[in-house]
Tab-separated table of C-alpha atoms in Angstrom:
chain	number	residue	atom	x	y	z
A	16	UNK	CA	-52.189	18.239	-51.275
A	17	UNK	CA	-54.971	16.452	-49.392
A	18	UNK	CA	-54.504	13.389	-51.604
A	19	UNK	CA	-50.771	13.329	-50.955
A	20	UNK	CA	-51.261	13.573	-47.187
A	21	UNK	CA	-53.910	10.842	-47.214
A	22	UNK	CA	-51.865	8.470	-49.371
A	23	UNK	CA	-48.761	8.990	-47.263
A	24	UNK	CA	-50.626	8.277	-44.029
A	25	UNK	CA	-52.713	5.327	-45.194
A	26	UNK	CA	-49.727	3.591	-46.806
A	27	UNK	CA	-48.351	3.148	-43.278
A	28	UNK	CA	-51.356	1.103	-42.145
A	29	UNK	CA	-50.501	-2.487	-41.167
A	30	UNK	CA	-52.993	-4.238	-43.476
A	31	UNK	CA	-51.947	-3.769	-47.146
A	32	UNK	CA	-55.319	-4.575	-48.805
A	33	UNK	CA	-57.122	-1.938	-46.754
A	34	UNK	CA	-54.502	0.729	-47.319
A	35	UNK	CA	-54.454	0.056	-51.078
A	36	UNK	CA	-58.250	0.334	-51.254
A	37	UNK	CA	-58.201	3.713	-49.506
A	38	UNK	CA	-55.326	4.938	-51.688
A	39	UNK	CA	-57.311	4.036	-54.824
A	40	UNK	CA	-60.250	5.993	-53.462
A	41	UNK	CA	-58.069	9.044	-52.782
A	42	UNK	CA	-56.739	8.873	-56.332
A	43	UNK	CA	-60.256	8.747	-57.708
A	44	UNK	CA	-60.302	5.088	-58.796
A	45	UNK	CA	-62.871	4.027	-56.211
A	46	UNK	CA	-65.961	5.683	-54.823
A	47	UNK	CA	-65.661	4.422	-51.256
A	48	UNK	CA	-63.717	2.045	-49.083
A	49	UNK	CA	-66.036	-0.788	-50.032
A	50	UNK	CA	-65.426	-3.896	-47.963
A	51	UNK	CA	-63.062	-2.301	-45.480
A	52	UNK	CA	-64.758	-3.023	-42.142
A	53	UNK	CA	-65.188	0.076	-40.014
A	54	UNK	CA	-64.130	-1.817	-36.921
A	55	UNK	CA	-60.936	-2.996	-38.588
A	56	UNK	CA	-60.060	0.592	-39.640
A	57	UNK	CA	-60.398	1.894	-36.065
A	58	UNK	CA	-61.800	5.231	-35.076
A	59	UNK	CA	-58.550	7.263	-35.392
A	60	UNK	CA	-58.088	6.142	-38.971
A	61	UNK	CA	-61.779	6.639	-39.805
A	62	UNK	CA	-61.610	10.130	-38.335
A	63	UNK	CA	-58.515	10.890	-40.369
A	64	UNK	CA	-60.132	9.552	-43.539
A	65	UNK	CA	-63.233	11.696	-42.963
A	66	UNK	CA	-61.085	14.771	-42.316
A	67	UNK	CA	-59.020	14.160	-45.452
A	68	UNK	CA	-62.199	13.793	-47.518
A	69	UNK	CA	-63.541	17.132	-46.283
A	70	UNK	CA	-60.167	18.775	-46.919
A	71	UNK	CA	-60.406	17.601	-50.519
A	72	UNK	CA	-63.919	19.028	-50.891
A	73	UNK	CA	-62.876	22.358	-49.375
A	74	UNK	CA	-59.768	22.568	-51.532
A	75	UNK	CA	-61.840	21.931	-54.665
A	76	UNK	CA	-64.128	24.819	-53.719
A	77	UNK	CA	-61.152	27.035	-52.895
A	78	UNK	CA	-59.478	26.199	-56.196
A	79	UNK	CA	-62.651	27.319	-57.988
A	80	UNK	CA	-63.376	30.444	-55.961
A	81	UNK	CA	-60.050	32.035	-55.078
A	82	UNK	CA	-58.833	32.783	-58.629
A	83	UNK	CA	-61.846	35.094	-58.866
A	84	UNK	CA	-60.331	37.183	-56.050
A	85	UNK	CA	-57.380	38.487	-58.079
A	86	UNK	CA	-57.011	41.939	-56.566
A	87	UNK	CA	-55.529	43.316	-59.794
A	88	UNK	CA	-58.911	43.131	-61.487
A	89	UNK	CA	-61.704	41.667	-59.323
A	90	UNK	CA	-62.603	44.571	-57.008
A	91	UNK	CA	-64.881	47.503	-57.848
A	92	UNK	CA	-65.289	51.205	-57.117
A	93	UNK	CA	-67.911	50.288	-54.508
A	94	UNK	CA	-65.592	47.970	-52.561
A	95	UNK	CA	-64.840	49.093	-49.012
A	96	UNK	CA	-62.434	46.637	-47.433
A	97	UNK	CA	-61.997	46.311	-43.702
A	98	UNK	CA	-58.887	44.745	-42.141
A	99	UNK	CA	-60.285	41.194	-42.209
A	100	UNK	CA	-61.494	41.434	-45.804
A	101	UNK	CA	-58.143	42.857	-46.899
A	102	UNK	CA	-56.348	40.092	-45.015
A	103	UNK	CA	-58.482	37.457	-46.786
A	104	UNK	CA	-58.006	38.970	-50.246
A	105	UNK	CA	-54.229	39.282	-49.931
A	106	UNK	CA	-54.038	35.718	-48.564
A	107	UNK	CA	-56.153	34.307	-51.376
A	108	UNK	CA	-54.117	36.202	-53.947
A	109	UNK	CA	-50.902	34.710	-52.616
A	110	UNK	CA	-52.086	31.086	-52.786
A	111	UNK	CA	-53.824	31.215	-56.167
A	112	UNK	CA	-52.659	31.627	-59.773
A	113	UNK	CA	-53.050	35.429	-59.699
A	114	UNK	CA	-49.662	35.923	-58.062
A	115	UNK	CA	-47.943	33.211	-60.109
A	116	UNK	CA	-48.035	34.964	-63.478
A	117	UNK	CA	-44.907	34.276	-65.556
A	118	UNK	CA	-44.200	38.014	-65.823
A	119	UNK	CA	-43.917	38.211	-62.020
A	120	UNK	CA	-41.007	35.784	-61.924
A	121	UNK	CA	-38.469	37.737	-63.947
A	122	UNK	CA	-35.825	39.922	-62.328
A	123	UNK	CA	-36.875	43.022	-64.262
A	124	UNK	CA	-40.360	42.986	-62.752
A	125	UNK	CA	-39.144	42.342	-59.211
A	126	UNK	CA	-36.743	45.277	-59.529
A	127	UNK	CA	-38.972	47.803	-61.333
A	128	UNK	CA	-42.574	46.658	-60.731
A	129	UNK	CA	-43.388	47.415	-64.381
A	130	UNK	CA	-46.902	46.217	-65.222
A	131	UNK	CA	-48.825	46.636	-68.446
A	132	UNK	CA	-52.145	48.491	-68.102
A	133	UNK	CA	-53.940	45.521	-69.664
A	134	UNK	CA	-52.991	43.406	-66.622
A	135	UNK	CA	-55.029	45.375	-64.084
A	136	UNK	CA	-58.178	47.416	-63.572
A	137	UNK	CA	-57.630	50.760	-61.866
A	138	UNK	CA	-60.879	50.462	-59.877
A	139	UNK	CA	-59.610	47.214	-58.362
A	140	UNK	CA	-56.116	48.536	-57.638
A	141	UNK	CA	-57.418	51.598	-55.816
A	142	UNK	CA	-59.976	49.605	-53.829
A	143	UNK	CA	-57.169	47.382	-52.592
A	144	UNK	CA	-54.859	50.320	-51.845
A	145	UNK	CA	-57.459	51.972	-49.638
A	146	UNK	CA	-57.997	48.632	-47.909
A	147	UNK	CA	-54.260	48.362	-47.284
A	148	UNK	CA	-54.022	51.904	-45.916
A	149	UNK	CA	-56.969	51.235	-43.619
A	150	UNK	CA	-55.477	47.928	-42.467
A	151	UNK	CA	-52.129	49.542	-41.703
A	152	UNK	CA	-53.762	52.236	-39.575
A	153	UNK	CA	-51.222	54.430	-37.836
A	154	UNK	CA	-47.578	53.669	-38.528
A	155	UNK	CA	-44.337	55.155	-37.218
A	156	UNK	CA	-42.420	57.807	-39.086
A	157	UNK	CA	-38.619	57.763	-38.980
A	158	UNK	CA	-38.720	60.291	-36.157
A	159	UNK	CA	-40.876	57.899	-34.122
A	160	UNK	CA	-44.120	59.829	-34.459
A	161	UNK	CA	-47.321	58.054	-35.502
A	162	UNK	CA	-49.174	59.033	-38.668
A	163	UNK	CA	-51.774	57.620	-41.032
A	164	UNK	CA	-51.014	57.346	-44.742
A	165	UNK	CA	-53.627	59.585	-46.418
A	166	UNK	CA	-51.796	61.532	-49.136
A	167	UNK	CA	-51.995	59.048	-51.983
A	168	UNK	CA	-49.633	61.226	-54.048
A	169	UNK	CA	-45.966	61.121	-55.102
A	170	UNK	CA	-45.573	64.848	-54.595
A	171	UNK	CA	-42.724	67.289	-55.111
A	172	UNK	CA	-39.703	68.604	-53.240
A	173	UNK	CA	-40.081	71.293	-50.573
A	174	UNK	CA	-37.382	73.841	-51.465
A	175	UNK	CA	-35.564	74.854	-48.274
A	176	UNK	CA	-38.117	72.696	-46.410
A	177	UNK	CA	-40.886	75.195	-47.191
A	178	UNK	CA	-43.783	74.827	-46.666
A	179	UNK	CA	-43.196	71.392	-45.080
A	180	UNK	CA	-40.001	70.062	-43.502
A	181	UNK	CA	-38.703	66.520	-42.885
A	182	UNK	CA	-40.603	66.234	-39.604
A	183	UNK	CA	-43.807	65.966	-41.690
A	184	UNK	CA	-44.083	62.357	-43.018
A	185	UNK	CA	-46.231	63.301	-46.013
A	186	UNK	CA	-44.477	66.560	-46.844
A	187	UNK	CA	-44.100	65.848	-50.559
A	188	UNK	CA	-47.767	65.074	-51.153
A	189	UNK	CA	-48.751	68.137	-49.156
A	190	UNK	CA	-46.331	70.300	-51.134
A	191	UNK	CA	-47.880	69.147	-54.419
A	192	UNK	CA	-51.370	70.194	-53.350
A	193	UNK	CA	-50.182	73.433	-51.751
A	194	UNK	CA	-48.260	74.578	-54.831
A	195	UNK	CA	-50.886	73.524	-57.361
A	196	UNK	CA	-53.535	75.565	-55.545
A	197	UNK	CA	-51.434	78.647	-54.797
A	198	UNK	CA	-48.701	79.148	-57.422
A	199	UNK	CA	-50.600	80.727	-60.328
A	200	UNK	CA	-50.950	84.492	-60.269
A	201	UNK	CA	-54.276	84.667	-62.093
A	202	UNK	CA	-55.807	82.174	-59.659
A	203	UNK	CA	-54.588	84.169	-56.656
A	204	UNK	CA	-55.993	87.414	-58.095
A	205	UNK	CA	-59.314	85.744	-58.903
A	206	UNK	CA	-59.804	84.348	-55.383
A	207	UNK	CA	-58.758	87.564	-53.650
A	208	UNK	CA	-61.136	89.591	-55.828
A	209	UNK	CA	-64.132	87.551	-54.658
A	210	UNK	CA	-66.076	88.076	-51.419
A	211	UNK	CA	-65.022	85.844	-48.555
A	212	UNK	CA	-66.742	82.428	-48.478
A	213	UNK	CA	-67.867	82.693	-52.089
A	214	UNK	CA	-65.334	80.638	-54.095
A	215	UNK	CA	-66.134	77.001	-54.820
A	216	UNK	CA	-63.544	74.324	-55.611
A	217	UNK	CA	-64.062	70.901	-57.144
A	218	UNK	CA	-61.448	68.155	-57.111
A	219	UNK	CA	-61.908	65.182	-59.436
A	220	UNK	CA	-60.128	62.082	-58.139
A	221	UNK	CA	-59.724	63.347	-54.567
A	222	UNK	CA	-58.753	59.981	-53.042
A	223	UNK	CA	-59.003	60.239	-49.267
A	224	UNK	CA	-59.781	63.964	-49.439
A	225	UNK	CA	-56.494	64.769	-47.664
A	226	UNK	CA	-55.563	67.343	-50.305
A	227	UNK	CA	-58.962	68.992	-50.153
A	228	UNK	CA	-58.763	69.113	-46.382
A	229	UNK	CA	-55.352	70.785	-46.641
A	230	UNK	CA	-56.410	73.392	-49.241
A	231	UNK	CA	-59.653	74.316	-47.480
A	232	UNK	CA	-58.028	74.638	-44.054
A	233	UNK	CA	-54.489	75.928	-44.775
A	234	UNK	CA	-54.137	77.278	-48.317
A	235	UNK	CA	-57.487	78.981	-48.996
A	236	UNK	CA	-59.470	78.841	-45.719
A	237	UNK	CA	-61.753	81.642	-46.959
A	238	UNK	CA	-63.286	79.512	-49.731
A	239	UNK	CA	-66.982	78.620	-49.593
A	240	UNK	CA	-66.843	74.914	-50.309
A	241	UNK	CA	-64.343	72.309	-51.492
A	242	UNK	CA	-66.199	69.554	-53.358
A	243	UNK	CA	-64.075	66.388	-53.238
A	244	UNK	CA	-65.216	63.737	-55.735
A	245	UNK	CA	-63.892	60.224	-56.250
A	246	UNK	CA	-65.113	56.996	-57.825
A	247	UNK	CA	-63.820	54.943	-54.900
A	248	UNK	CA	-66.328	54.510	-52.086
A	249	UNK	CA	-63.465	53.702	-49.702
A	250	UNK	CA	-61.734	56.986	-50.485
A	251	UNK	CA	-64.925	58.949	-49.882
A	252	UNK	CA	-65.531	57.116	-46.604
A	253	UNK	CA	-62.146	58.365	-45.383
A	254	UNK	CA	-62.828	61.829	-46.812
A	255	UNK	CA	-65.965	62.137	-44.686
A	256	UNK	CA	-64.004	61.362	-41.539
A	257	UNK	CA	-61.986	64.596	-41.611
A	258	UNK	CA	-64.712	66.581	-39.863
A	259	UNK	CA	-64.105	69.632	-42.061
A	260	UNK	CA	-67.373	71.594	-42.608
A	261	UNK	CA	-66.066	73.081	-45.875
A	262	UNK	CA	-65.198	69.687	-47.328
A	263	UNK	CA	-68.089	68.173	-49.322
A	264	UNK	CA	-67.189	64.547	-50.110
A	265	UNK	CA	-68.994	63.055	-53.110
A	266	UNK	CA	-68.944	59.495	-54.469
A	267	UNK	CA	-69.186	59.973	-58.219
A	268	UNK	CA	-67.618	59.822	-61.670
A	269	UNK	CA	-65.687	62.585	-63.393
A	270	UNK	CA	-67.379	61.743	-66.698
A	271	UNK	CA	-70.794	62.662	-65.263
A	272	UNK	CA	-70.352	65.284	-62.573
A	273	UNK	CA	-73.260	65.743	-60.122
A	274	UNK	CA	-72.987	69.546	-60.204
A	275	UNK	CA	-74.976	72.313	-61.881
A	276	UNK	CA	-73.862	74.122	-65.022
A	277	UNK	CA	-71.515	77.067	-64.344
A	278	UNK	CA	-71.463	76.427	-60.600
A	279	UNK	CA	-67.742	75.937	-59.848
A	280	UNK	CA	-64.911	78.483	-59.785
A	281	UNK	CA	-61.872	76.179	-59.741
A	282	UNK	CA	-61.435	72.519	-60.715
A	283	UNK	CA	-58.394	70.539	-59.564
A	284	UNK	CA	-57.125	67.210	-60.860
A	285	UNK	CA	-53.987	66.195	-58.974
A	286	UNK	CA	-52.216	62.900	-59.682
A	287	UNK	CA	-55.501	61.243	-60.616
A	288	UNK	CA	-55.470	58.127	-62.786
A	289	UNK	CA	-56.264	59.972	-66.040
A	290	UNK	CA	-54.481	60.652	-69.356
A	291	UNK	CA	-51.759	58.118	-68.614
A	292	UNK	CA	-51.407	56.906	-72.186
A	293	UNK	CA	-53.619	59.107	-74.380
A	294	UNK	CA	-56.313	61.763	-74.528
A	295	UNK	CA	-59.009	59.184	-75.162
A	296	UNK	CA	-62.763	59.026	-74.773
A	297	UNK	CA	-62.601	59.040	-70.958
A	298	UNK	CA	-60.397	62.128	-70.873
A	299	UNK	CA	-62.495	63.989	-73.465
A	300	UNK	CA	-65.635	63.221	-71.446
A	301	UNK	CA	-64.049	64.558	-68.247
A	302	UNK	CA	-62.810	67.723	-69.971
A	303	UNK	CA	-66.250	68.310	-71.491
A	304	UNK	CA	-67.722	68.139	-67.998
A	305	UNK	CA	-65.222	70.769	-66.851
A	306	UNK	CA	-66.501	73.144	-69.511
A	307	UNK	CA	-70.053	72.514	-68.339
A	308	UNK	CA	-69.579	73.017	-64.584
A	309	UNK	CA	-67.007	75.824	-64.600
A	310	UNK	CA	-68.128	79.412	-64.449
A	311	UNK	CA	-66.949	81.555	-67.388
A	312	UNK	CA	-63.448	82.685	-66.487
A	313	UNK	CA	-63.043	79.760	-64.083
A	314	UNK	CA	-59.861	77.697	-63.764
A	315	UNK	CA	-58.725	74.134	-64.305
A	316	UNK	CA	-55.563	73.275	-62.324
A	317	UNK	CA	-53.938	70.038	-63.444
A	318	UNK	CA	-50.984	68.299	-61.796
A	319	UNK	CA	-49.516	64.893	-62.549
A	320	UNK	CA	-46.557	62.858	-63.806
A	321	UNK	CA	-47.612	61.510	-67.203
A	322	UNK	CA	-45.860	61.015	-70.573
A	323	UNK	CA	-44.489	64.296	-71.904
A	324	UNK	CA	-46.269	63.781	-75.228
A	325	UNK	CA	-49.614	63.527	-73.401
A	326	UNK	CA	-49.133	66.969	-71.879
A	327	UNK	CA	-48.810	68.404	-75.387
A	328	UNK	CA	-51.878	66.510	-76.593
A	329	UNK	CA	-53.818	67.637	-73.520
A	330	UNK	CA	-52.935	71.285	-74.053
A	331	UNK	CA	-54.074	71.083	-77.675
A	332	UNK	CA	-57.388	69.463	-76.753
A	333	UNK	CA	-58.143	71.879	-73.919
A	334	UNK	CA	-57.427	74.812	-76.240
A	335	UNK	CA	-59.854	73.383	-78.795
A	336	UNK	CA	-62.756	73.325	-76.284
A	337	UNK	CA	-62.370	76.859	-74.964
A	338	UNK	CA	-59.494	76.922	-72.449
A	339	UNK	CA	-56.558	79.301	-72.454
A	340	UNK	CA	-53.342	78.384	-70.661
A	341	UNK	CA	-52.581	80.624	-67.682
A	342	UNK	CA	-49.335	79.139	-66.479
A	343	UNK	CA	-47.171	76.029	-66.392
A	344	UNK	CA	-44.461	74.681	-64.074
A	345	UNK	CA	-42.254	71.693	-64.830
A	346	UNK	CA	-41.623	70.002	-61.467
A	347	UNK	CA	-40.050	66.810	-62.850
A	348	UNK	CA	-36.652	67.355	-61.245
A	349	UNK	CA	-38.350	68.338	-57.989
A	350	UNK	CA	-40.482	65.186	-58.133
A	351	UNK	CA	-37.404	62.979	-58.583
A	352	UNK	CA	-35.749	64.656	-55.582
A	353	UNK	CA	-38.932	64.042	-53.594
A	354	UNK	CA	-38.833	60.338	-54.449
A	355	UNK	CA	-35.162	60.148	-53.450
A	356	UNK	CA	-35.917	61.852	-50.133
A	357	UNK	CA	-38.965	59.673	-49.546
A	358	UNK	CA	-37.220	56.355	-50.196
A	359	UNK	CA	-36.493	55.488	-46.558
A	360	UNK	CA	-39.991	56.482	-45.437
A	361	UNK	CA	-41.579	54.306	-48.131
A	362	UNK	CA	-39.349	51.402	-47.131
A	363	UNK	CA	-40.280	51.776	-43.458
A	364	UNK	CA	-43.976	52.157	-44.250
A	365	UNK	CA	-44.040	48.999	-46.379
A	366	UNK	CA	-42.210	47.000	-43.698
A	367	UNK	CA	-44.874	47.976	-41.167
A	368	UNK	CA	-47.642	47.256	-43.675
A	369	UNK	CA	-46.348	43.767	-44.531
A	370	UNK	CA	-46.070	42.912	-40.828
A	371	UNK	CA	-49.892	43.077	-40.654
A	372	UNK	CA	-50.329	40.173	-43.109
A	373	UNK	CA	-49.787	36.612	-41.922
A	374	UNK	CA	-49.495	35.089	-45.379
A	375	UNK	CA	-46.151	36.792	-46.002
A	376	UNK	CA	-44.639	34.632	-43.233
A	377	UNK	CA	-45.969	31.390	-44.722
A	378	UNK	CA	-43.474	28.872	-46.121
A	379	UNK	CA	-43.101	28.578	-49.919
A	380	UNK	CA	-45.751	31.102	-50.985
A	381	UNK	CA	-45.125	33.849	-48.406
A	382	UNK	CA	-41.728	35.143	-49.471
A	383	UNK	CA	-42.474	34.973	-53.185
A	384	UNK	CA	-45.844	36.710	-52.862
A	385	UNK	CA	-44.354	39.402	-50.626
A	386	UNK	CA	-41.735	40.097	-53.304
A	387	UNK	CA	-44.470	40.477	-55.947
A	388	UNK	CA	-46.552	42.807	-53.773
A	389	UNK	CA	-43.467	44.802	-52.854
A	390	UNK	CA	-42.566	45.340	-56.512
A	391	UNK	CA	-46.127	46.456	-57.340
A	392	UNK	CA	-46.414	48.857	-54.385
A	393	UNK	CA	-42.958	50.372	-54.781
A	394	UNK	CA	-43.709	51.086	-58.435
A	395	UNK	CA	-47.024	52.667	-57.475
A	396	UNK	CA	-45.105	54.941	-55.085
A	397	UNK	CA	-42.565	55.695	-57.874
A	398	UNK	CA	-39.903	54.513	-55.462
A	399	UNK	CA	-36.237	54.780	-56.424
A	400	UNK	CA	-35.300	52.380	-59.236
A	401	UNK	CA	-38.855	51.448	-60.249
A	402	UNK	CA	-40.279	51.792	-63.734
A	403	UNK	CA	-42.370	54.892	-62.975
A	404	UNK	CA	-39.408	56.543	-61.213
A	405	UNK	CA	-37.103	55.897	-64.190
A	406	UNK	CA	-39.694	57.367	-66.552
A	407	UNK	CA	-39.320	60.701	-64.747
A	408	UNK	CA	-35.516	60.447	-64.611
A	409	UNK	CA	-35.298	59.904	-68.379
A	410	UNK	CA	-37.887	62.569	-69.205
A	411	UNK	CA	-40.361	60.121	-70.715
A	412	UNK	CA	-42.773	61.338	-68.027
A	413	UNK	CA	-42.951	64.973	-66.955
A	414	UNK	CA	-44.345	66.092	-63.614
A	415	UNK	CA	-46.236	69.269	-64.504
A	416	UNK	CA	-48.506	71.784	-62.840
A	417	UNK	CA	-50.681	73.544	-65.410
A	418	UNK	CA	-53.282	76.292	-65.214
A	419	UNK	CA	-56.041	76.553	-67.828
A	420	UNK	CA	-58.694	79.253	-67.795
A	421	UNK	CA	-62.098	78.881	-69.427
A	422	UNK	CA	-62.777	81.748	-71.778
A	423	UNK	CA	-65.404	84.246	-70.757
A	424	UNK	CA	-68.332	83.738	-73.103
């Protein structure tokens, strides 16, 4: 680009031999302007030539550095992105090869947002998402009220608007947490049989801690402690901002839990990025840790929308390591209704989010990059018509709430 600008400008100079010499330099066929007298060039042209040279140097550095900032894979669990850093990363992504992948140009992707797992790293995706949420700050709900996006969950339908009605922007995510923690009879009996302030919860993959804050303040306010653990430092930073004395926010990994043996009564995993394609080594390691930290007779409450076959494989594995199933609810239809009801809110939220980023208004790259980001984010939200939404509609994915109880040794 710098070469094109320089060549176009210099070719207009009145003295052909000088302009040709400079053009050759810009194209790399000469090292300097040689015998072009500085006085003959004039200071405006010398200034322009110097500026063009530095633009070329900067663009060479940018071309080398920016591809390394592909937000689909380059960020880590320790990344905490402020508004300026998020602005820079999204901008760099839009002007470098990361957003120009051939798969992003086809109509199917732009409509469904379908992306193969091999094309991204979940640590990077979540680091960016938390940066985006932070950058958006408070946004307006359809009723005009301000709220901050903190329930990073698809959620389920509130039957008869109970417990949360349409005036609550994040009613579906709240409903998912509320029902997972309160719908199983054995869990209710267990908690009520214990002395007040004696039951300990642990959530693996807590995100912003919004669900833990809800459960410990509204659903089971008599619990002793709600340990909220996540690999993402940005999620834990938000978790610690709730100001809830019963919420213990921990930056850690579910495969190596920083808790004592037999120290937890109830473990929750709700819509965490686990068991999405198989019960593999990561999942087996997490489940083994559950056996270690749960008290005998303790509970594992699991909620998510994952392939139906994975639920069956998960049940079989959990049974083989000492768990007994204590209840199961299929909320798939309810989850689809929730996504239908949430469509306009998601659309409005994304419009307000995109308005924060200058690059989306840029000519050429802005509109195309915005379309790519929109497809990715809508699919992450399981918005109507996206790949993850259709997987629930067809039954390939099932949104389940399951209760598993560790056998008493």
